[in-house]
mmCIF file of C-alpha atoms in Angstrom:
data_model
loop_
_atom_site.group_PDB
_atom_site.id
_atom_site.type_symbol
_atom_site.label_atom_id
_atom_site.label_comp_id
_atom_site.label_asym_id
_atom_site.label_seq_id
_atom_site.Cartn_x
_atom_site.Cartn_y
_atom_site.Cartn_z
ATOM 1 C CA UNK D 1 227.096 151.030 189.175
ATOM 2 C CA UNK D 2 225.688 148.372 191.469
ATOM 3 C CA UNK D 3 221.919 148.622 191.998
ATOM 4 C CA UNK D 4 222.315 147.674 195.592
ATOM 5 C CA UNK D 5 225.119 149.344 197.641
ATOM 6 C CA UNK D 6 226.016 148.230 201.154
ATOM 7 C CA UNK D 7 228.293 150.066 203.718
ATOM 8 C CA UNK D 8 230.642 149.625 205.198
ATOM 9 C CA UNK D 9 232.396 146.912 203.413
ATOM 10 C CA UNK D 10 233.742 145.576 206.847
ATOM 11 C CA UNK D 11 233.332 146.176 210.318
ATOM 12 C CA UNK D 12 235.024 145.239 213.628
ATOM 13 C CA UNK D 13 233.030 145.435 216.820
ATOM 14 C CA UNK D 14 233.498 144.293 220.402
ATOM 15 C CA UNK D 15 231.240 141.618 221.871
ATOM 16 C CA UNK D 16 228.270 143.096 223.393
ATOM 17 C CA UNK D 17 228.230 146.229 221.430
ATOM 18 C CA UNK D 18 225.496 147.281 218.801
ATOM 19 C CA UNK D 19 226.187 148.057 215.187
ATOM 20 C CA UNK D 20 224.231 149.081 212.241
ATOM 21 C CA UNK D 21 224.767 148.146 208.527
ATOM 22 C CA UNK D 22 223.536 150.256 205.681
ATOM 23 C CA UNK D 23 221.984 149.413 202.308
ATOM 24 C CA UNK D 24 221.153 151.798 199.648
ATOM 25 C CA UNK D 25 219.210 150.700 196.457
ATOM 26 C CA UNK D 26 218.328 152.193 193.124
ATOM 27 C CA UNK D 27 216.038 149.531 191.796
ATOM 28 C CA UNK D 28 212.254 150.112 191.961
ATOM 29 C CA UNK D 29 209.629 149.097 192.049
ATOM 30 C CA UNK D 30 210.591 146.223 194.073
ATOM 31 C CA UNK D 31 208.753 143.344 195.610
ATOM 32 C CA UNK D 32 210.651 143.065 198.956
ATOM 33 C CA UNK D 33 214.027 143.806 200.486
ATOM 34 C CA UNK D 34 215.743 141.035 202.345
ATOM 35 C CA UNK D 35 218.651 140.714 204.622
ATOM 36 C CA UNK D 36 220.686 137.557 204.763
ATOM 37 C CA UNK D 37 223.483 136.291 206.957
ATOM 38 C CA UNK D 38 226.252 134.244 205.474
ATOM 39 C CA UNK D 39 228.762 132.361 207.606
ATOM 40 C CA UNK D 40 232.068 131.474 205.994
ATOM 41 C CA UNK D 41 231.740 128.538 203.845
ATOM 42 C CA UNK D 42 228.031 128.254 204.131
ATOM 43 C CA UNK D 43 225.065 129.376 202.140
ATOM 44 C CA UNK D 44 223.131 132.516 203.214
ATOM 45 C CA UNK D 45 220.438 132.383 205.781
ATOM 46 C CA UNK D 46 217.335 134.613 205.628
ATOM 47 C CA UNK D 47 217.070 137.111 208.559
ATOM 48 C CA UNK D 48 214.250 139.408 207.446
ATOM 49 C CA UNK D 49 211.943 140.051 204.383
ATOM 50 C CA UNK D 50 210.235 143.349 204.018
ATOM 51 C CA UNK D 51 207.691 144.606 201.664
ATOM 52 C CA UNK D 52 207.938 148.250 200.426
ATOM 53 C CA UNK D 53 205.088 149.124 202.932
ATOM 54 C CA UNK D 54 206.867 147.809 205.922
ATOM 55 C CA UNK D 55 209.133 150.127 208.003
ATOM 56 C CA UNK D 56 210.605 147.569 210.230
ATOM 57 C CA UNK D 57 211.037 143.916 210.961
ATOM 58 C CA UNK D 58 212.869 142.056 213.816
ATOM 59 C CA UNK D 59 214.318 138.652 214.088
ATOM 60 C CA UNK D 60 215.809 138.295 217.542
ATOM 61 C CA UNK D 61 218.718 140.642 218.114
ATOM 62 C CA UNK D 62 218.464 141.704 214.316
ATOM 63 C CA UNK D 63 216.191 144.636 213.355
ATOM 64 C CA UNK D 64 215.784 145.715 209.767
ATOM 65 C CA UNK D 65 214.308 149.114 208.893
ATOM 66 C CA UNK D 66 213.324 150.297 205.513
ATOM 67 C CA UNK D 67 212.686 153.822 204.208
ATOM 68 C CA UNK D 68 211.118 153.501 200.669
ATOM 69 C CA UNK D 69 211.233 157.206 199.986
ATOM 70 C CA UNK D 70 214.960 157.565 200.387
ATOM 71 C CA UNK D 71 215.577 153.922 199.114
ATOM 72 C CA UNK D 72 217.565 153.043 202.263
ATOM 73 C CA UNK D 73 217.510 150.076 204.544
ATOM 74 C CA UNK D 74 219.547 149.342 207.658
ATOM 75 C CA UNK D 75 220.272 146.127 209.635
ATOM 76 C CA UNK D 76 220.791 146.811 213.430
ATOM 77 C CA UNK D 77 222.466 144.187 215.537
ATOM 78 C CA UNK D 78 221.949 144.381 219.233
ATOM 79 C CA UNK D 79 224.324 143.138 222.051
ATOM 80 C CA UNK D 80 226.584 141.412 219.302
ATOM 81 C CA UNK D 81 227.863 137.971 220.049
ATOM 82 C CA UNK D 82 230.905 136.106 218.615
ATOM 83 C CA UNK D 83 228.436 134.142 216.389
ATOM 84 C CA UNK D 84 227.349 137.314 214.629
ATOM 85 C CA UNK D 85 230.733 137.266 212.837
ATOM 86 C CA UNK D 86 229.608 136.735 209.240
ATOM 87 C CA UNK D 87 228.844 138.620 206.083
ATOM 88 C CA UNK D 88 225.469 140.320 205.829
ATOM 89 C CA UNK D 89 223.940 140.714 202.454
ATOM 90 C CA UNK D 90 221.119 143.162 201.478
ATOM 91 C CA UNK D 91 219.014 141.720 198.495
ATOM 92 C CA UNK D 92 216.234 143.369 196.464
ATOM 93 C CA UNK D 93 213.593 141.492 194.717
ATOM 94 C CA UNK D 94 212.937 143.357 191.639
ATOM 95 C CA UNK D 95 209.263 143.217 190.489
ATOM 96 C CA UNK D 96 209.945 144.391 186.930
ATOM 97 C CA UNK D 97 212.313 141.537 186.385
ATOM 98 C CA UNK D 98 209.986 138.823 187.522
ATOM 99 C CA UNK D 99 211.086 139.154 191.093
ATOM 100 C CA UNK D 100 214.684 138.297 190.339
ATOM 101 C CA UNK D 101 217.037 138.923 193.391
ATOM 102 C CA UNK D 102 219.658 141.708 193.170
ATOM 103 C CA UNK D 103 222.379 141.256 195.833
ATOM 104 C CA UNK D 104 224.502 144.002 197.504
ATOM 105 C CA UNK D 105 228.183 143.273 197.889
ATOM 106 C CA UNK D 106 227.789 142.379 201.674
ATOM 107 C CA UNK D 107 229.210 143.710 204.886
ATOM 108 C CA UNK D 108 231.784 141.602 206.581
ATOM 109 C CA UNK D 109 231.297 141.769 210.345
ATOM 110 C CA UNK D 110 233.864 140.540 212.819
ATOM 111 C CA UNK D 111 233.030 140.483 216.493
ATOM 112 C CA UNK D 112 235.890 140.370 218.795
ATOM 113 C CA UNK D 113 235.843 139.284 222.531
ATOM 114 C CA UNK P 1 212.681 118.565 207.421
ATOM 115 C CA UNK P 2 215.967 117.986 205.499
ATOM 116 C CA UNK P 3 217.519 121.132 204.207
ATOM 117 C CA UNK P 4 218.763 121.881 200.568
ATOM 118 C CA UNK P 5 221.496 119.507 199.574
ATOM 119 C CA UNK P 6 224.125 120.120 197.010
ATOM 120 C CA UNK P 7 226.591 117.755 195.353
ATOM 121 C CA UNK P 8 229.426 117.497 195.221
ATOM 122 C CA UNK P 9 230.612 120.099 197.719
ATOM 123 C CA UNK P 10 233.926 120.429 195.960
ATOM 124 C CA UNK P 11 235.043 120.138 192.268
ATOM 125 C CA UNK P 12 238.242 120.775 190.491
ATOM 126 C CA UNK P 13 238.188 120.847 186.753
ATOM 127 C CA UNK P 14 240.387 122.057 183.947
ATOM 128 C CA UNK P 15 239.640 124.651 181.224
ATOM 129 C CA UNK P 16 237.576 123.470 178.433
ATOM 130 C CA UNK P 17 235.844 120.685 180.397
ATOM 131 C CA UNK P 18 232.204 120.763 181.409
ATOM 132 C CA UNK P 19 230.698 120.255 184.821
ATOM 133 C CA UNK P 20 227.154 119.314 186.283
ATOM 134 C CA UNK P 21 226.132 120.223 189.627
ATOM 135 C CA UNK P 22 223.091 118.830 191.458
ATOM 136 C CA UNK P 23 220.714 120.450 193.893
ATOM 137 C CA UNK P 24 217.976 118.657 195.936
ATOM 138 C CA UNK P 25 215.460 121.153 197.329
ATOM 139 C CA UNK P 26 213.447 120.919 200.496
ATOM 140 C CA UNK P 27 210.690 118.437 200.198
ATOM 141 C CA UNK P 28 207.505 120.099 198.956
ATOM 142 C CA UNK P 29 209.336 123.126 197.292
ATOM 143 C CA UNK P 30 208.830 123.522 193.504
ATOM 144 C CA UNK P 31 211.191 126.435 192.901
ATOM 145 C CA UNK P 32 215.009 126.057 192.558
ATOM 146 C CA UNK P 33 217.265 129.056 191.951
ATOM 147 C CA UNK P 34 220.933 128.970 191.225
ATOM 148 C CA UNK P 35 223.601 131.640 192.024
ATOM 149 C CA UNK P 36 227.096 132.268 191.498
ATOM 150 C CA UNK P 37 229.283 133.851 194.217
ATOM 151 C CA UNK P 38 232.743 135.187 193.514
ATOM 152 C CA UNK P 39 234.870 137.523 195.701
ATOM 153 C CA UNK P 40 234.920 140.107 192.845
ATOM 154 C CA UNK P 41 231.291 140.032 191.791
ATOM 155 C CA UNK P 42 229.422 138.921 194.889
ATOM 156 C CA UNK P 43 226.316 136.823 194.497
ATOM 157 C CA UNK P 44 224.762 136.765 191.072
ATOM 158 C CA UNK P 45 221.520 135.296 190.017
ATOM 159 C CA UNK P 46 221.886 132.492 187.314
ATOM 160 C CA UNK P 47 218.336 131.064 186.728
ATOM 161 C CA UNK P 48 215.279 129.812 188.485
ATOM 162 C CA UNK P 49 213.133 126.773 187.710
ATOM 163 C CA UNK P 50 209.681 126.079 188.681
ATOM 164 C CA UNK P 51 207.715 122.984 187.915
ATOM 165 C CA UNK P 52 210.375 121.874 185.421
ATOM 166 C CA UNK P 53 210.298 125.146 183.520
ATOM 167 C CA UNK P 54 212.908 128.061 183.584
ATOM 168 C CA UNK P 55 210.903 130.970 185.065
ATOM 169 C CA UNK P 56 213.648 133.503 185.135
ATOM 170 C CA UNK P 57 217.200 134.114 184.020
ATOM 171 C CA UNK P 58 220.156 136.024 184.876
ATOM 172 C CA UNK P 59 222.681 137.703 182.605
ATOM 173 C CA UNK P 60 225.158 134.764 181.990
ATOM 174 C CA UNK P 61 226.312 133.178 178.741
ATOM 175 C CA UNK P 62 224.755 130.139 177.176
ATOM 176 C CA UNK P 63 227.466 127.897 178.598
ATOM 177 C CA UNK P 64 225.498 128.017 181.784
ATOM 178 C CA UNK P 65 222.371 125.934 181.577
ATOM 179 C CA UNK P 66 220.118 124.087 183.920
ATOM 180 C CA UNK P 67 217.012 121.904 184.202
ATOM 181 C CA UNK P 68 214.570 120.621 186.673
ATOM 182 C CA UNK P 69 213.159 117.152 187.041
ATOM 183 C CA UNK P 70 209.595 116.168 188.126
ATOM 184 C CA UNK P 71 210.696 115.635 191.642
ATOM 185 C CA UNK P 72 211.918 119.220 191.664
ATOM 186 C CA UNK P 73 215.630 118.261 191.842
ATOM 187 C CA UNK P 74 217.576 120.555 189.737
ATOM 188 C CA UNK P 75 220.997 120.237 187.808
ATOM 189 C CA UNK P 76 223.105 123.064 186.533
ATOM 190 C CA UNK P 77 225.697 122.457 183.661
ATOM 191 C CA UNK P 78 228.631 124.663 182.693
ATOM 192 C CA UNK P 79 230.270 123.763 179.301
ATOM 193 C CA UNK P 80 233.762 124.770 178.005
ATOM 194 C CA UNK P 81 234.887 125.895 181.429
ATOM 195 C CA UNK P 82 236.938 129.131 181.853
ATOM 196 C CA UNK P 83 239.171 130.257 184.711
ATOM 197 C CA UNK P 84 236.633 132.847 185.508
ATOM 198 C CA UNK P 85 234.137 130.137 186.346
ATOM 199 C CA UNK P 86 235.766 129.249 189.551
ATOM 200 C CA UNK P 87 233.230 130.262 192.243
ATOM 201 C CA UNK P 88 230.956 128.987 194.819
ATOM 202 C CA UNK P 89 227.735 127.857 193.213
ATOM 203 C CA UNK P 90 224.722 127.931 195.432
ATOM 204 C CA UNK P 91 221.261 126.804 194.952
ATOM 205 C CA UNK P 92 218.110 127.857 196.871
ATOM 206 C CA UNK P 93 214.691 126.395 197.060
ATOM 207 C CA UNK P 94 211.301 128.019 197.832
ATOM 208 C CA UNK P 95 207.779 127.040 197.619
ATOM 209 C CA UNK P 96 207.444 129.239 194.565
ATOM 210 C CA UNK P 97 203.779 129.835 195.030
ATOM 211 C CA UNK P 98 203.934 133.638 195.052
ATOM 212 C CA UNK P 99 205.827 133.896 191.931
ATOM 213 C CA UNK P 100 208.914 134.580 193.857
ATOM 214 C CA UNK P 101 207.703 137.772 195.116
ATOM 215 C CA UNK P 102 207.692 136.924 198.871
ATOM 216 C CA UNK P 103 209.005 133.488 198.994
ATOM 217 C CA UNK P 104 211.590 132.826 201.559
ATOM 218 C CA UNK P 105 214.518 131.279 199.989
ATOM 219 C CA UNK P 106 216.485 128.439 201.704
ATOM 220 C CA UNK P 107 220.157 128.110 200.575
ATOM 221 C CA UNK P 108 222.185 124.917 200.266
ATOM 222 C CA UNK P 109 225.824 124.785 201.374
ATOM 223 C CA UNK P 110 227.042 125.450 197.843
ATOM 224 C CA UNK P 111 229.513 123.565 195.434
ATOM 225 C CA UNK P 112 233.039 125.078 195.337
ATOM 226 C CA UNK P 113 234.164 124.852 191.757
ATOM 227 C CA UNK P 114 237.853 125.445 190.926
ATOM 228 C CA UNK P 115 238.787 125.648 187.223
ATOM 229 C CA UNK P 116 242.694 125.164 186.645
#
C-alpha cells in the first residue's frame, strides 16, 4: 500500500470554478508535506511546503491545508484557469529516512472553458 | 538565475546497453536528487548527492548509480538496460543546507529514456 494516497485520480472542472484535491499519508514522523504542480512534459514545480506544525499555506490561488492528527492534507484551487490543467502531486518528506521524499500518485486536473 | 538543466532530453537505447544522463543544478546549489517517473509507479526517489557524496538512496537495484562532481554537476548511469527502465528521469537541485528537511527542490525538465 502506498504511503501517500491521493484522490481523486483525475478531475474535470469548468474554468472559474474551485476544486479541492485530497492527500492521505501514513508515513510519520515527517519533516514536511509538499504539493507540486507538474505540467505535461515538464518537471514538477513546488507550490507549497508545510511543516507538521503548520495548518495552512497559500501560494496565489493555491491553498494547502494540513491536519497532522488525521494525517490528511488538501490542496484548494480557487477560480481555476485553463493553465491550472496539470498533475498535482502530494509529497511527504520522511524524517526517519533522512528526509527522503515519498510521492503520491498525483491527481490529474483538466480545466475546461 | 538559470534553472536546472538536463541532457539529453530524449534518448533511445536497446536492452542490455548502458546510459549516462547528466544534470546541472542551479548555481550555488550543492544537492542533486534523481527520480524516476513512470505511468505505473509515479515518481520514485533514486538517490541524492551532496558535496560529491551520496547522502540518501532509494530502493533501486545496483544497475542504477550516480556521482557528483566538484562543481555539483551530477551524472546518473544505468547499466544493462531493461524494458522497464523506460521512464522520465528527473533531477532536482536544492541548497542542501538543511539536510533536505525543508529545502525547496527545483526540478529540471527531465530526460525521456526509451528502451527497445
